[in-house]
PDB file of C-alpha atoms in Angstrom:
ATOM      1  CA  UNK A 695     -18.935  52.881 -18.460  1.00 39.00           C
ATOM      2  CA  UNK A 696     -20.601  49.171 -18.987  1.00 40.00           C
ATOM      3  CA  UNK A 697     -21.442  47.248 -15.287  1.00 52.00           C
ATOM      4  CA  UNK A 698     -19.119  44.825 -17.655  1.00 72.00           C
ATOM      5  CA  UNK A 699     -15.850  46.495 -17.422  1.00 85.00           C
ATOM      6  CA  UNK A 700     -13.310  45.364 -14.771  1.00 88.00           C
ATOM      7  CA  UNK A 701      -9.597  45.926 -13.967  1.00 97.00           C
ATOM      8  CA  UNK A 702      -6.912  48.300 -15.994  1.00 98.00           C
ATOM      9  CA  UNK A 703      -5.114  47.550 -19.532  1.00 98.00           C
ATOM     10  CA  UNK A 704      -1.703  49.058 -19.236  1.00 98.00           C
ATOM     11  CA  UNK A 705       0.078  49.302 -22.729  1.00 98.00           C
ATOM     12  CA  UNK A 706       3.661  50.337 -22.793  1.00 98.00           C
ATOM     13  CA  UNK A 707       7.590  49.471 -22.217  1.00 97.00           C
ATOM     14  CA  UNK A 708       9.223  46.616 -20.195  1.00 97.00           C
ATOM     15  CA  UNK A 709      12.701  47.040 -19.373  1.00 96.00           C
ATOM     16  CA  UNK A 710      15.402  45.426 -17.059  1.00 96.00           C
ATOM     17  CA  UNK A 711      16.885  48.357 -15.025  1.00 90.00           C
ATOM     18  CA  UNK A 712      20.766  48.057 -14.094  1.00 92.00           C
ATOM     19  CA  UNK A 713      21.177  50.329 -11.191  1.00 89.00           C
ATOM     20  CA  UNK A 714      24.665  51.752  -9.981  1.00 93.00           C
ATOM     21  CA  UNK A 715      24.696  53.809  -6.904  1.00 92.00           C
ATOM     22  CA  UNK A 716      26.779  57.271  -7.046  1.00 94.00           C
ATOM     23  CA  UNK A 717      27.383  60.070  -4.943  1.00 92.00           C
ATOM     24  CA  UNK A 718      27.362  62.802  -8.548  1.00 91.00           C
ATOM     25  CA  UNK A 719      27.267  62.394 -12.179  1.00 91.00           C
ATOM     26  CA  UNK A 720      30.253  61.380 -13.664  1.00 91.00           C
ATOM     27  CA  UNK A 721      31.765  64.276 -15.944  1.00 94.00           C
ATOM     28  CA  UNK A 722      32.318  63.643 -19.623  1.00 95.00           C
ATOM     29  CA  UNK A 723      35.615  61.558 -20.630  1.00 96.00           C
ATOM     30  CA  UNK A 724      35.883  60.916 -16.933  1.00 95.00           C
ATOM     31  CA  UNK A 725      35.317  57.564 -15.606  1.00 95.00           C
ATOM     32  CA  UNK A 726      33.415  57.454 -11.658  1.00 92.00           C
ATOM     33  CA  UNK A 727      33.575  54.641  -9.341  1.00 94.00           C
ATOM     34  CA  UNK A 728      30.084  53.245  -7.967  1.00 94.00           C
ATOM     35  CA  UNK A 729      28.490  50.226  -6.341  1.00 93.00           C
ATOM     36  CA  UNK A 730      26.720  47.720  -7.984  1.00 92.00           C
ATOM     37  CA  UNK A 731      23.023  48.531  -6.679  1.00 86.00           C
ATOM     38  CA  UNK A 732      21.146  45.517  -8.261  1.00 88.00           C
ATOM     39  CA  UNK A 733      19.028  44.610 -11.550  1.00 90.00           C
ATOM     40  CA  UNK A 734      15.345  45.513 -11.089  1.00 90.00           C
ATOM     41  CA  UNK A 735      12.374  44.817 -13.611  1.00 94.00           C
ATOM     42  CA  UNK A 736      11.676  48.477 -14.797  1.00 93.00           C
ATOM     43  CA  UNK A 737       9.771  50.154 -17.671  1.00 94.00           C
ATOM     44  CA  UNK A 738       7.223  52.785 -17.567  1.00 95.00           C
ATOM     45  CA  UNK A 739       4.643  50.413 -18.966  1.00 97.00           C
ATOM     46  CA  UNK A 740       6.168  47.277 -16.840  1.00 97.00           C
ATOM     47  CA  UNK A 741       6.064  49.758 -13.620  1.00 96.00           C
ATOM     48  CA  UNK A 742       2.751  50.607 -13.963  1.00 98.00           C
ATOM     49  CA  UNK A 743       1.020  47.369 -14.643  1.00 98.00           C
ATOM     50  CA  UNK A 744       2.753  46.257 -11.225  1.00 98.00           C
ATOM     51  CA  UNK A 745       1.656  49.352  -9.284  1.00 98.00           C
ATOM     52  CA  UNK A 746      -1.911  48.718 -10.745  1.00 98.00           C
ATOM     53  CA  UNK A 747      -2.295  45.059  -9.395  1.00 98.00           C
ATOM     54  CA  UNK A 748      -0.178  45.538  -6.203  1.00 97.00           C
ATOM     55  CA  UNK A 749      -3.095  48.487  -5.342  1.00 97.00           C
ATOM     56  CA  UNK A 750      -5.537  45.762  -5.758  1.00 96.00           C
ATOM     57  CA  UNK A 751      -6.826  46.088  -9.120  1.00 97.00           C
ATOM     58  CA  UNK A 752      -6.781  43.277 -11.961  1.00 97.00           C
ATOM     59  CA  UNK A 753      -4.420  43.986 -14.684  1.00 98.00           C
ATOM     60  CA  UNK A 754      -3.243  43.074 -18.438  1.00 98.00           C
ATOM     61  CA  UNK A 755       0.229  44.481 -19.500  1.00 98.00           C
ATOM     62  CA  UNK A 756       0.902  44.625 -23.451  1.00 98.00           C
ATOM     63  CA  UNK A 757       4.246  44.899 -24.285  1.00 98.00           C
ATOM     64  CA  UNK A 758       7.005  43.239 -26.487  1.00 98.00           C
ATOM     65  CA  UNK A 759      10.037  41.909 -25.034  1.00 98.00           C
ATOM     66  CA  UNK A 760      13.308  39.829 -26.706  1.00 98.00           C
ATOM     67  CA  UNK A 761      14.053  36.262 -26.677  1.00 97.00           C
ATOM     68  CA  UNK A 762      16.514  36.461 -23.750  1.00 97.00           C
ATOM     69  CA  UNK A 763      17.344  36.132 -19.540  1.00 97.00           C
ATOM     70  CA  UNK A 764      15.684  39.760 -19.269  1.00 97.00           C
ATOM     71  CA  UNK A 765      12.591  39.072 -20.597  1.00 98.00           C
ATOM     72  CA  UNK A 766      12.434  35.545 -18.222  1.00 97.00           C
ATOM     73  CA  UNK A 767      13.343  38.205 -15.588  1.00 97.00           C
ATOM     74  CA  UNK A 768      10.450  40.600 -16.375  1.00 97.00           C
ATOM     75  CA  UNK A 769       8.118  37.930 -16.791  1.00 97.00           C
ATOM     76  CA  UNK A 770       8.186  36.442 -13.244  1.00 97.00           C
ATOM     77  CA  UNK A 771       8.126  40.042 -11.980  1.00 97.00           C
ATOM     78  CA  UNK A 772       4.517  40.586 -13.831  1.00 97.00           C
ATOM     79  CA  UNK A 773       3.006  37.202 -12.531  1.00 97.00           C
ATOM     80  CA  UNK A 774       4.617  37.495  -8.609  1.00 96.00           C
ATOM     81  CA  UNK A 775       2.560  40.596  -9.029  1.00 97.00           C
ATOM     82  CA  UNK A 776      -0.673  38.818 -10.499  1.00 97.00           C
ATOM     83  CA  UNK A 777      -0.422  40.816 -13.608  1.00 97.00           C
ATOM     84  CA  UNK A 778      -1.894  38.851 -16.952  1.00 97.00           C
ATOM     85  CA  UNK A 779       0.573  39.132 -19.371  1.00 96.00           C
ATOM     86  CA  UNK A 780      -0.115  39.580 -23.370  1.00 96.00           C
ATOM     87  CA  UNK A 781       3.658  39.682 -24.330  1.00 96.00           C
ATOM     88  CA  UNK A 782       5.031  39.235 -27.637  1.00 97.00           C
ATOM     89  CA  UNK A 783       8.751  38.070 -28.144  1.00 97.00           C
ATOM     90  CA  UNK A 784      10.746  39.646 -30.536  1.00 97.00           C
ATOM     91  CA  UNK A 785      12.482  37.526 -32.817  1.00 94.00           C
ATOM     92  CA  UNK A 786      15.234  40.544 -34.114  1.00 96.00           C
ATOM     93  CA  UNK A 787      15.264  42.624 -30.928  1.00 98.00           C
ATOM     94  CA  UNK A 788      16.891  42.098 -27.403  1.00 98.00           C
ATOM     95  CA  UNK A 789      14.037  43.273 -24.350  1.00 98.00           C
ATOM     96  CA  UNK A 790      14.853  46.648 -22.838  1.00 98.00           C
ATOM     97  CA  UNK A 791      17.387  48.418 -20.602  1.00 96.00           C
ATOM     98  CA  UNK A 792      17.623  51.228 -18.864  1.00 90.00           C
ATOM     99  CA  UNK A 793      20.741  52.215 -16.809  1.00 91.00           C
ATOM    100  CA  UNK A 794      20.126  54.008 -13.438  1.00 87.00           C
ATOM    101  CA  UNK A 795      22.305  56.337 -11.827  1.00 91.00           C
ATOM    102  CA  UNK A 796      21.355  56.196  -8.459  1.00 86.00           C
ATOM    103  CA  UNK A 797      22.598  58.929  -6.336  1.00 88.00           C
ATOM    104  CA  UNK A 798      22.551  59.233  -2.462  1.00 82.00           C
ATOM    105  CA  UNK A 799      19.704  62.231  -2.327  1.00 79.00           C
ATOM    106  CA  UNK A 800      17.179  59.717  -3.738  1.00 72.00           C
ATOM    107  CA  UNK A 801      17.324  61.359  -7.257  1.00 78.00           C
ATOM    108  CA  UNK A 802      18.841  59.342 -10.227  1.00 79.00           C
ATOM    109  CA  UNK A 803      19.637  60.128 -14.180  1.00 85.00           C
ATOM    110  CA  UNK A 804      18.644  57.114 -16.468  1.00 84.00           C
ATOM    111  CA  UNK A 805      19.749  56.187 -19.774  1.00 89.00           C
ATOM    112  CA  UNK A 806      17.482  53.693 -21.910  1.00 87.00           C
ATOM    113  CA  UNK A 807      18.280  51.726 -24.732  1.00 94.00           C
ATOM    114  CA  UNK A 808      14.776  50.753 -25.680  1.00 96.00           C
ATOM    115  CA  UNK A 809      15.591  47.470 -27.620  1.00 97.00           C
ATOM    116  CA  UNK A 810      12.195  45.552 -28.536  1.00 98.00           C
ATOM    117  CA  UNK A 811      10.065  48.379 -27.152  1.00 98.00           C
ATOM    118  CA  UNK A 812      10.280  49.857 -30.591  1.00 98.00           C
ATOM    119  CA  UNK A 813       8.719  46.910 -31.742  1.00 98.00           C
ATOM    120  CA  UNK A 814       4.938  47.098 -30.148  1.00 98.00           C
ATOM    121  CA  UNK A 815       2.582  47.684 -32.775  1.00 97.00           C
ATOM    122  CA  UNK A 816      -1.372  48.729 -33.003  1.00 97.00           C
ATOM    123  CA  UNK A 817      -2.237  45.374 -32.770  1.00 97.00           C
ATOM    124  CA  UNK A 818       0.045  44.409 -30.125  1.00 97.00           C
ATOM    125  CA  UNK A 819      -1.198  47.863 -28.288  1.00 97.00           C
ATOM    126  CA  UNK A 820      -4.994  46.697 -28.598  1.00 96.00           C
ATOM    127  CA  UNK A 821      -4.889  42.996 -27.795  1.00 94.00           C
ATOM    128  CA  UNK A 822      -5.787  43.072 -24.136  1.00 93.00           C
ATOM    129  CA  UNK A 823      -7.904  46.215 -23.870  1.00 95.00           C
ATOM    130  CA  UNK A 824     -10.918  44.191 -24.519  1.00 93.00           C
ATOM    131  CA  UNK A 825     -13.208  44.313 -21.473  1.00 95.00           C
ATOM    132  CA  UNK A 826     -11.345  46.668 -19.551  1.00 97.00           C
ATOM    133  CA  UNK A 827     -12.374  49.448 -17.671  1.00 98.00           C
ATOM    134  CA  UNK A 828      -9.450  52.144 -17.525  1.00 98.00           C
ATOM    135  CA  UNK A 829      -7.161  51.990 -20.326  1.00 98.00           C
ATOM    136  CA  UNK A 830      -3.754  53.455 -18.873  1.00 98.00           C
ATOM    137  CA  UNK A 831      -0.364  54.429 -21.481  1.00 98.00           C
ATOM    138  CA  UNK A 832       2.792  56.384 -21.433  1.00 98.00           C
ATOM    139  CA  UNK A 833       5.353  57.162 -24.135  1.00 97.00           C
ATOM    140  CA  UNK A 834       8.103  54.985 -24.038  1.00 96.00           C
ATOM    141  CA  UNK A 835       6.742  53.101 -26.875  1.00 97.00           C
ATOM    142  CA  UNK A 836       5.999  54.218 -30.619  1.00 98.00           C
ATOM    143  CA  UNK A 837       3.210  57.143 -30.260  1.00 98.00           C
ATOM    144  CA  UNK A 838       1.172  55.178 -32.790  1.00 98.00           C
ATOM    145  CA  UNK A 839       0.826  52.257 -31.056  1.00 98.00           C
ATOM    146  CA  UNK A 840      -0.200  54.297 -28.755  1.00 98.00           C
ATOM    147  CA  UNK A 841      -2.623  56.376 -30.145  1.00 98.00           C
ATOM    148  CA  UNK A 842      -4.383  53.297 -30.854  1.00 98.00           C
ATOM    149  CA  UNK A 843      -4.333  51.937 -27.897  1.00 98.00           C
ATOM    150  CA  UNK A 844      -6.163  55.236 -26.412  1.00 98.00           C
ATOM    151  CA  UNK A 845      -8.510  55.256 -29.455  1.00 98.00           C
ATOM    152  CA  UNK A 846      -9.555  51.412 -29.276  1.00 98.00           C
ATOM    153  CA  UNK A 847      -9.718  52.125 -25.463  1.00 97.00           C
ATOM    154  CA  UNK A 848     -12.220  55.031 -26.193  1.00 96.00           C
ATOM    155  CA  UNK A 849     -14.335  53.293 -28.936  1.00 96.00           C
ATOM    156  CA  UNK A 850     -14.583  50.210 -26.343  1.00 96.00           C
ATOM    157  CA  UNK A 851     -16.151  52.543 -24.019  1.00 96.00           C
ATOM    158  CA  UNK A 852     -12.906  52.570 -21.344  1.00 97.00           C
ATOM    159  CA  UNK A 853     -11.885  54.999 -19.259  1.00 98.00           C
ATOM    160  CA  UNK A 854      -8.439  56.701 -20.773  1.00 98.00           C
ATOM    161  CA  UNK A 855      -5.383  57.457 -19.228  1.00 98.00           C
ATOM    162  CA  UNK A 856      -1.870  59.121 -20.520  1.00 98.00           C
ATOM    163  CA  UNK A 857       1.040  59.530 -18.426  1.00 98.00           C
ATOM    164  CA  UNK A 858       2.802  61.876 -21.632  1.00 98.00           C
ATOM    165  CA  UNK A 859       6.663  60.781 -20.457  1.00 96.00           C
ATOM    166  CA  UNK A 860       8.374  60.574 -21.894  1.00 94.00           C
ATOM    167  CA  UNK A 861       7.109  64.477 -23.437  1.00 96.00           C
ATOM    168  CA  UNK A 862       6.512  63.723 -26.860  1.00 97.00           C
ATOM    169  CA  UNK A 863       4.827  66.427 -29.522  1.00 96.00           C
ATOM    170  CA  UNK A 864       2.351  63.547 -30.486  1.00 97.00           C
ATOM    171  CA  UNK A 865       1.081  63.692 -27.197  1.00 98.00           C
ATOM    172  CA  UNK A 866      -1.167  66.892 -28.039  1.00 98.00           C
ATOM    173  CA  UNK A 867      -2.908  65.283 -30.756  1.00 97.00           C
ATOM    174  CA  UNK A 868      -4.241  62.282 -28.810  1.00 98.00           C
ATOM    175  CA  UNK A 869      -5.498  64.635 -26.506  1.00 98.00           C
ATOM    176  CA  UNK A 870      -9.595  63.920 -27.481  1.00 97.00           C
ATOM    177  CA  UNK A 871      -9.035  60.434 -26.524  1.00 98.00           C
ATOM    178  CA  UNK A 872      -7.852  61.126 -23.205  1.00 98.00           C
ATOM    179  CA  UNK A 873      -9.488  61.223 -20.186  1.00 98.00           C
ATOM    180  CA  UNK A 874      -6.650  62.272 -17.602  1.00 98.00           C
ATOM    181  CA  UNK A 875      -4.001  63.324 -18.413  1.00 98.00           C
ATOM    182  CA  UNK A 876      -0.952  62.886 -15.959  1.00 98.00           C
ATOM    183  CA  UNK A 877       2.351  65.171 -16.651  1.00 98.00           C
ATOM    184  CA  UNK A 878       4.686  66.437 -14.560  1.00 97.00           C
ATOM    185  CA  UNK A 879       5.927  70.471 -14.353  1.00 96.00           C
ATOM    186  CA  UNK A 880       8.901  69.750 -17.230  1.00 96.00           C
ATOM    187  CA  UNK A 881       6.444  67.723 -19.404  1.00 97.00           C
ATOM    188  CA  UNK A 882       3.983  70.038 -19.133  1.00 98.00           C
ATOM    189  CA  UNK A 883       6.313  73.461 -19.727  1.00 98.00           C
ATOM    190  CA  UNK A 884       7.326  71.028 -23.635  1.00 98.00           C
ATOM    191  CA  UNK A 885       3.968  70.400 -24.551  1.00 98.00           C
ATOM    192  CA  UNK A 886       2.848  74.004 -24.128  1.00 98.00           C
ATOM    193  CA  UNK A 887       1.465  74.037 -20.872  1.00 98.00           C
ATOM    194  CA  UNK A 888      -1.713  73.540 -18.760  1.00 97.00           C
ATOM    195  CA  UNK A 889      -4.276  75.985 -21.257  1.00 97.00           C
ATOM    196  CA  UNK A 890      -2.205  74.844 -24.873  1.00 97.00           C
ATOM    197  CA  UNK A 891      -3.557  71.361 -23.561  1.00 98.00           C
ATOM    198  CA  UNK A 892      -6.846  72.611 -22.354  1.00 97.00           C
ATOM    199  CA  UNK A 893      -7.790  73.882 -25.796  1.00 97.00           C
ATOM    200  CA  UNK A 894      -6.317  70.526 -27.437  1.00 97.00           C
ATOM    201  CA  UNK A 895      -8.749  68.597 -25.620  1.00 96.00           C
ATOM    202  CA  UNK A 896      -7.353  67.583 -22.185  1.00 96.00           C
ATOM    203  CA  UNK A 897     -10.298  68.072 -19.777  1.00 93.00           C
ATOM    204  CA  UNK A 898      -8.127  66.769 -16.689  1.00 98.00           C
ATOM    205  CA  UNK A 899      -5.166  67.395 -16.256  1.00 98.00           C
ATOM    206  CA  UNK A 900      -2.849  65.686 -13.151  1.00 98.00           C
ATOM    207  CA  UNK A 901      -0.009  68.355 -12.802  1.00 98.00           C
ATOM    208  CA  UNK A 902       2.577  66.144 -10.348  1.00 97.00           C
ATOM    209  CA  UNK A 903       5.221  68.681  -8.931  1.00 95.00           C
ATOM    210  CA  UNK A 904       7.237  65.469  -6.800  1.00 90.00           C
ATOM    211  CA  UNK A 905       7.500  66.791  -3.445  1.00 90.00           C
ATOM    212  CA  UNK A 906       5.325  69.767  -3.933  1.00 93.00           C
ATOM    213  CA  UNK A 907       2.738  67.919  -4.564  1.00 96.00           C
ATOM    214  CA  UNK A 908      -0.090  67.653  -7.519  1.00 97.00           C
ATOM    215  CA  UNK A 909      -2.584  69.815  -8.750  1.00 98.00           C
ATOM    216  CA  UNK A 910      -5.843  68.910 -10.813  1.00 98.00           C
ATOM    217  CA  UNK A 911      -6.988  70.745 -13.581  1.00 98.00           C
ATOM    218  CA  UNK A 912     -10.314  70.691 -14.620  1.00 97.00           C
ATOM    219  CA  UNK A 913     -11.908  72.639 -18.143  1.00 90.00           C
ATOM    220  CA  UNK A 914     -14.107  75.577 -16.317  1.00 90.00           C
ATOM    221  CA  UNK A 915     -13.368  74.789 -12.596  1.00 94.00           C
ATOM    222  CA  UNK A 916     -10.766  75.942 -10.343  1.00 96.00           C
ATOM    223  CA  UNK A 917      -7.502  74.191  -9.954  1.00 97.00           C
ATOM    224  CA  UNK A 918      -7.151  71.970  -7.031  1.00 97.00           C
ATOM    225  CA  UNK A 919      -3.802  71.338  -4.831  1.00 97.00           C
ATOM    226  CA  UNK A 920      -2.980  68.287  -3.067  1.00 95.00           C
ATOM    227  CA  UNK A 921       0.304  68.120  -0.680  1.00 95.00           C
ATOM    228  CA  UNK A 922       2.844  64.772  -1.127  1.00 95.00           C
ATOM    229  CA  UNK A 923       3.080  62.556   1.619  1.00 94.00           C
ATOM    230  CA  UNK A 924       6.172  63.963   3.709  1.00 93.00           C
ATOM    231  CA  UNK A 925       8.925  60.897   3.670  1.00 91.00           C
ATOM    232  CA  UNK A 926      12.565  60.376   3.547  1.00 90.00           C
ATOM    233  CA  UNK A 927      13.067  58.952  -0.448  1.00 87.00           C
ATOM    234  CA  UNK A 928      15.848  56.488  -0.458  1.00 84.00           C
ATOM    235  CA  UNK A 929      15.228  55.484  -4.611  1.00 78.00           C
ATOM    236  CA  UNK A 930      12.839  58.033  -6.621  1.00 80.00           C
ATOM    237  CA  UNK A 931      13.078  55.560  -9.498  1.00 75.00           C
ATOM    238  CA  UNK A 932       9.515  54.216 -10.441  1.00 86.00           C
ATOM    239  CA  UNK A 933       7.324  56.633  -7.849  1.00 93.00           C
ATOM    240  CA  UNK A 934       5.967  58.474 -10.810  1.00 95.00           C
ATOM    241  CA  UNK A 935       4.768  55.154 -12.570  1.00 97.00           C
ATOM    242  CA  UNK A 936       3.205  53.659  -8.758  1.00 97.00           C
ATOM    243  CA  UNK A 937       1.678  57.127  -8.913  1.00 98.00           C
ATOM    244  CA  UNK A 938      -0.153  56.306 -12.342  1.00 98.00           C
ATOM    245  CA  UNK A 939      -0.827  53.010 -11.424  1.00 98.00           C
ATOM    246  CA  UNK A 940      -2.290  53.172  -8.554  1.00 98.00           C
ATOM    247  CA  UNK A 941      -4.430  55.840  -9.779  1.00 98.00           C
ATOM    248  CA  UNK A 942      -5.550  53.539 -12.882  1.00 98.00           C
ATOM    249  CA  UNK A 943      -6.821  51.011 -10.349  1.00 98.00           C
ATOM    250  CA  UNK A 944      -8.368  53.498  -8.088  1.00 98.00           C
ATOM    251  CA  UNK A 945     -10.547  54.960 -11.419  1.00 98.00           C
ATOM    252  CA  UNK A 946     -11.096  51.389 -12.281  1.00 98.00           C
ATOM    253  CA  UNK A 947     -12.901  50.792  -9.059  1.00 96.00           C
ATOM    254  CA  UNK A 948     -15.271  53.749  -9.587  1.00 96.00           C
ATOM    255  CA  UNK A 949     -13.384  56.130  -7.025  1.00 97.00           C
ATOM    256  CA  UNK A 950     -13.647  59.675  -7.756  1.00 97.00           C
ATOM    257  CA  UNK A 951     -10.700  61.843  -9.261  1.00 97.00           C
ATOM    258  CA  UNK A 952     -10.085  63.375  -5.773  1.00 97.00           C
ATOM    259  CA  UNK A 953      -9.980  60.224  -3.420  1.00 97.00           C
ATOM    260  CA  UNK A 954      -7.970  58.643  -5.986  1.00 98.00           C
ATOM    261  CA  UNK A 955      -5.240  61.259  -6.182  1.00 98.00           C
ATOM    262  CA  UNK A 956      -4.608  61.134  -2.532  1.00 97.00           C
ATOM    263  CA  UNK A 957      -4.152  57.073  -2.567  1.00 97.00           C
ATOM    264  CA  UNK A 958      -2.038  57.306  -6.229  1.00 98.00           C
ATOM    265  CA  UNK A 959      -0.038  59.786  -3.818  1.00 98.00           C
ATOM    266  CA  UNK A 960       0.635  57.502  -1.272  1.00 97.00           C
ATOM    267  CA  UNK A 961       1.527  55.080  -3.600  1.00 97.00           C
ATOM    268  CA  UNK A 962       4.231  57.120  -5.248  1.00 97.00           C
ATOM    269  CA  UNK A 963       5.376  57.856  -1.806  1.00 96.00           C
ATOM    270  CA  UNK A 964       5.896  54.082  -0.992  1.00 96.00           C
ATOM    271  CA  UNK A 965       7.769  53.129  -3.760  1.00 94.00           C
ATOM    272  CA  UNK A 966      10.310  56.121  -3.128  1.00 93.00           C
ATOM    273  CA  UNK A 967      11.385  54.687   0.162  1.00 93.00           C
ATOM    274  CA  UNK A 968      12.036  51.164  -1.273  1.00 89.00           C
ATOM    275  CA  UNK A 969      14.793  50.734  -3.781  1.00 78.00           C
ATOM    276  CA  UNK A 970      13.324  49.054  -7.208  1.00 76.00           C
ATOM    277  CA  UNK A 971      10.066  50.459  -9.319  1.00 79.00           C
ATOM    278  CA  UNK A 972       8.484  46.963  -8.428  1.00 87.00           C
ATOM    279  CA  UNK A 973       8.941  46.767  -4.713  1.00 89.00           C
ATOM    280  CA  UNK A 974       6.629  44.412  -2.988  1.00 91.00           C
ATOM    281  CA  UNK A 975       6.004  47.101  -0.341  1.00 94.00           C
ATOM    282  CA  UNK A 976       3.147  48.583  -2.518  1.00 96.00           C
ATOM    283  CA  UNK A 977      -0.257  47.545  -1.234  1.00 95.00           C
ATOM    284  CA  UNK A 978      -3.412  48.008  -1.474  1.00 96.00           C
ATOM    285  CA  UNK A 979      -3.356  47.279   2.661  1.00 97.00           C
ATOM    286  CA  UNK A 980       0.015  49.937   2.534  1.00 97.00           C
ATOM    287  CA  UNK A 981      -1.373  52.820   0.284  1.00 97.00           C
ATOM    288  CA  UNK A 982      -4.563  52.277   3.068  1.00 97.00           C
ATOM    289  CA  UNK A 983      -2.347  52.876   5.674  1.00 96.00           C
ATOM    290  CA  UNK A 984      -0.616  55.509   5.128  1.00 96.00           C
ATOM    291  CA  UNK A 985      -3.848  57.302   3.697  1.00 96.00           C
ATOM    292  CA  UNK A 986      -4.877  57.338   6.971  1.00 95.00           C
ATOM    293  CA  UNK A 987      -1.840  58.467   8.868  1.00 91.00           C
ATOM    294  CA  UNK A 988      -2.461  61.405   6.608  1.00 81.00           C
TER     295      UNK A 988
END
């Protein structure tokens, strides 16, 4: 990787999240009382890009977002986190939403209605990559787009990073531009698990098992386990896309794979006892912290 290279290009979704907080899912037909729990700047991609900076890292989010409140919404999110923006606004579609069931255990169902997300392009994948060192995607967007962004990322001599959620099938064959590749246990089970992605070209694998834990695969070495942080989760919403994040900005400073897991761990950890994807808890100075409680 080029002396040249600094910070992390995230490429993917921006959403508003609507969150309502219930004590089950509501049955079908049936119609379940909640409580308003608050409208939160969400999206995989969006999520990420924050978790990246917050961990100390500079970071460009690509993305493509309406002509409306939301997007003003999302907006001030990304620069109150000191992320550079290369947004495009939709003329045809509204930005994002996803609707979060919250419920009292910490564990929520969402719903998305992806809106201009659909939108993002090759070119809108590529046009902040430039000069970056860790290249970092999910699947929330159209697979093209990002199969460019991980090829251009590649060519450019980045490092590459996949978080395959949403699971798509398309996943497998951008495997030789991958670097890491982050899944969790149900992701992993639909793509064909740990040696189907081996042999499609996925030399390290990040296997996150929530509060088991994570283990790294590695092509010819032996996998390795790392515990999760032991808290109390009040909103589980986002701690998967701190995780990434903060692992992104961790590679991006030249940390090793191991060392880097640990603080992307504490990271996801954070976020799960704040409620909102984007809480200002994260920290470079936090994820430090709690490191060392370990």
């Amino acid at each position: 990787m080029s002396d040249t290279r600094t910070g992390v290009a995230v490429v993917g979704s921006a959403n508003l999240d609507l969150v309502v907080e219930v004590s089950r899912p509501p049955l079908v037909g049936e119609t379940l009382l909640g409580r308003a729990g608050g409208r939160f700047s969400g999206g995989k991609g969006l999520n990420q890009a924050v978790s990246s900076a917050r961990s100390g890292s500079r970071t460009r989010f690509c993305a493509v977002v309406g002509q409306d409140e939301a997007a003003d919404v999302l907006e001030r999110t990304l620069s109150d986190a000191g992320v550079t923006t290369v947004l495009r606004r939709s003329a045809a579609a509204p930005t994002g939403v996803a609707h979060v069931l919250a419920f009292a255990d910490g564990d929520n169902s969402i719903i998305v209605a992806a809106g201009a997300n659909t939108e993002l392009d090759a070119d809108d994948a590529i046009a902040g990559i430039e000069g970056a060192a860790v290249v970092l995607a999910q699947l929330e967007v159209p697979a093209a787009s990002v199969s460019a962004a991980l090829h251009a990322g590649r060519m450019a001599g980045a490092l590459t990073i996949l978080n395959a959620a949403p699971a798509h099938p398309a996943a497998v064959e951008m495997l030789p531009d991958v670097d890491v590749l982050v899944v969790n246990e149900t992701e992993c089970a639909e793509l064909g698990g740990i040696d189907r992605l081996h042999a499609a070209g996925a030399r390290t694998i990040v296997l996150t098992q929530g509060a088991g834990g994570l283990v790294l695969h590695r092509a010819g070495r032996d996998p390795l386990h790392t515990e999760a942080f032991r808290i109390d989760p009040v909103d589980t919403t986002g701690a998967g896309d701190a995780f990434c994040g903060a692992l992104a900005a961790s590679l991006a400073r030249g940390d090793g794979i191991e060392e880097a897991l640990i603080g992307a761990s504490a990271a996801g950890a954070i976020v799960a006892q704040h409620r909102g994807a984007t809480t200002a808890a994260l920290s470079a100075e936090s994820i430090a912290t709690l490191v060392a409680s370990r």
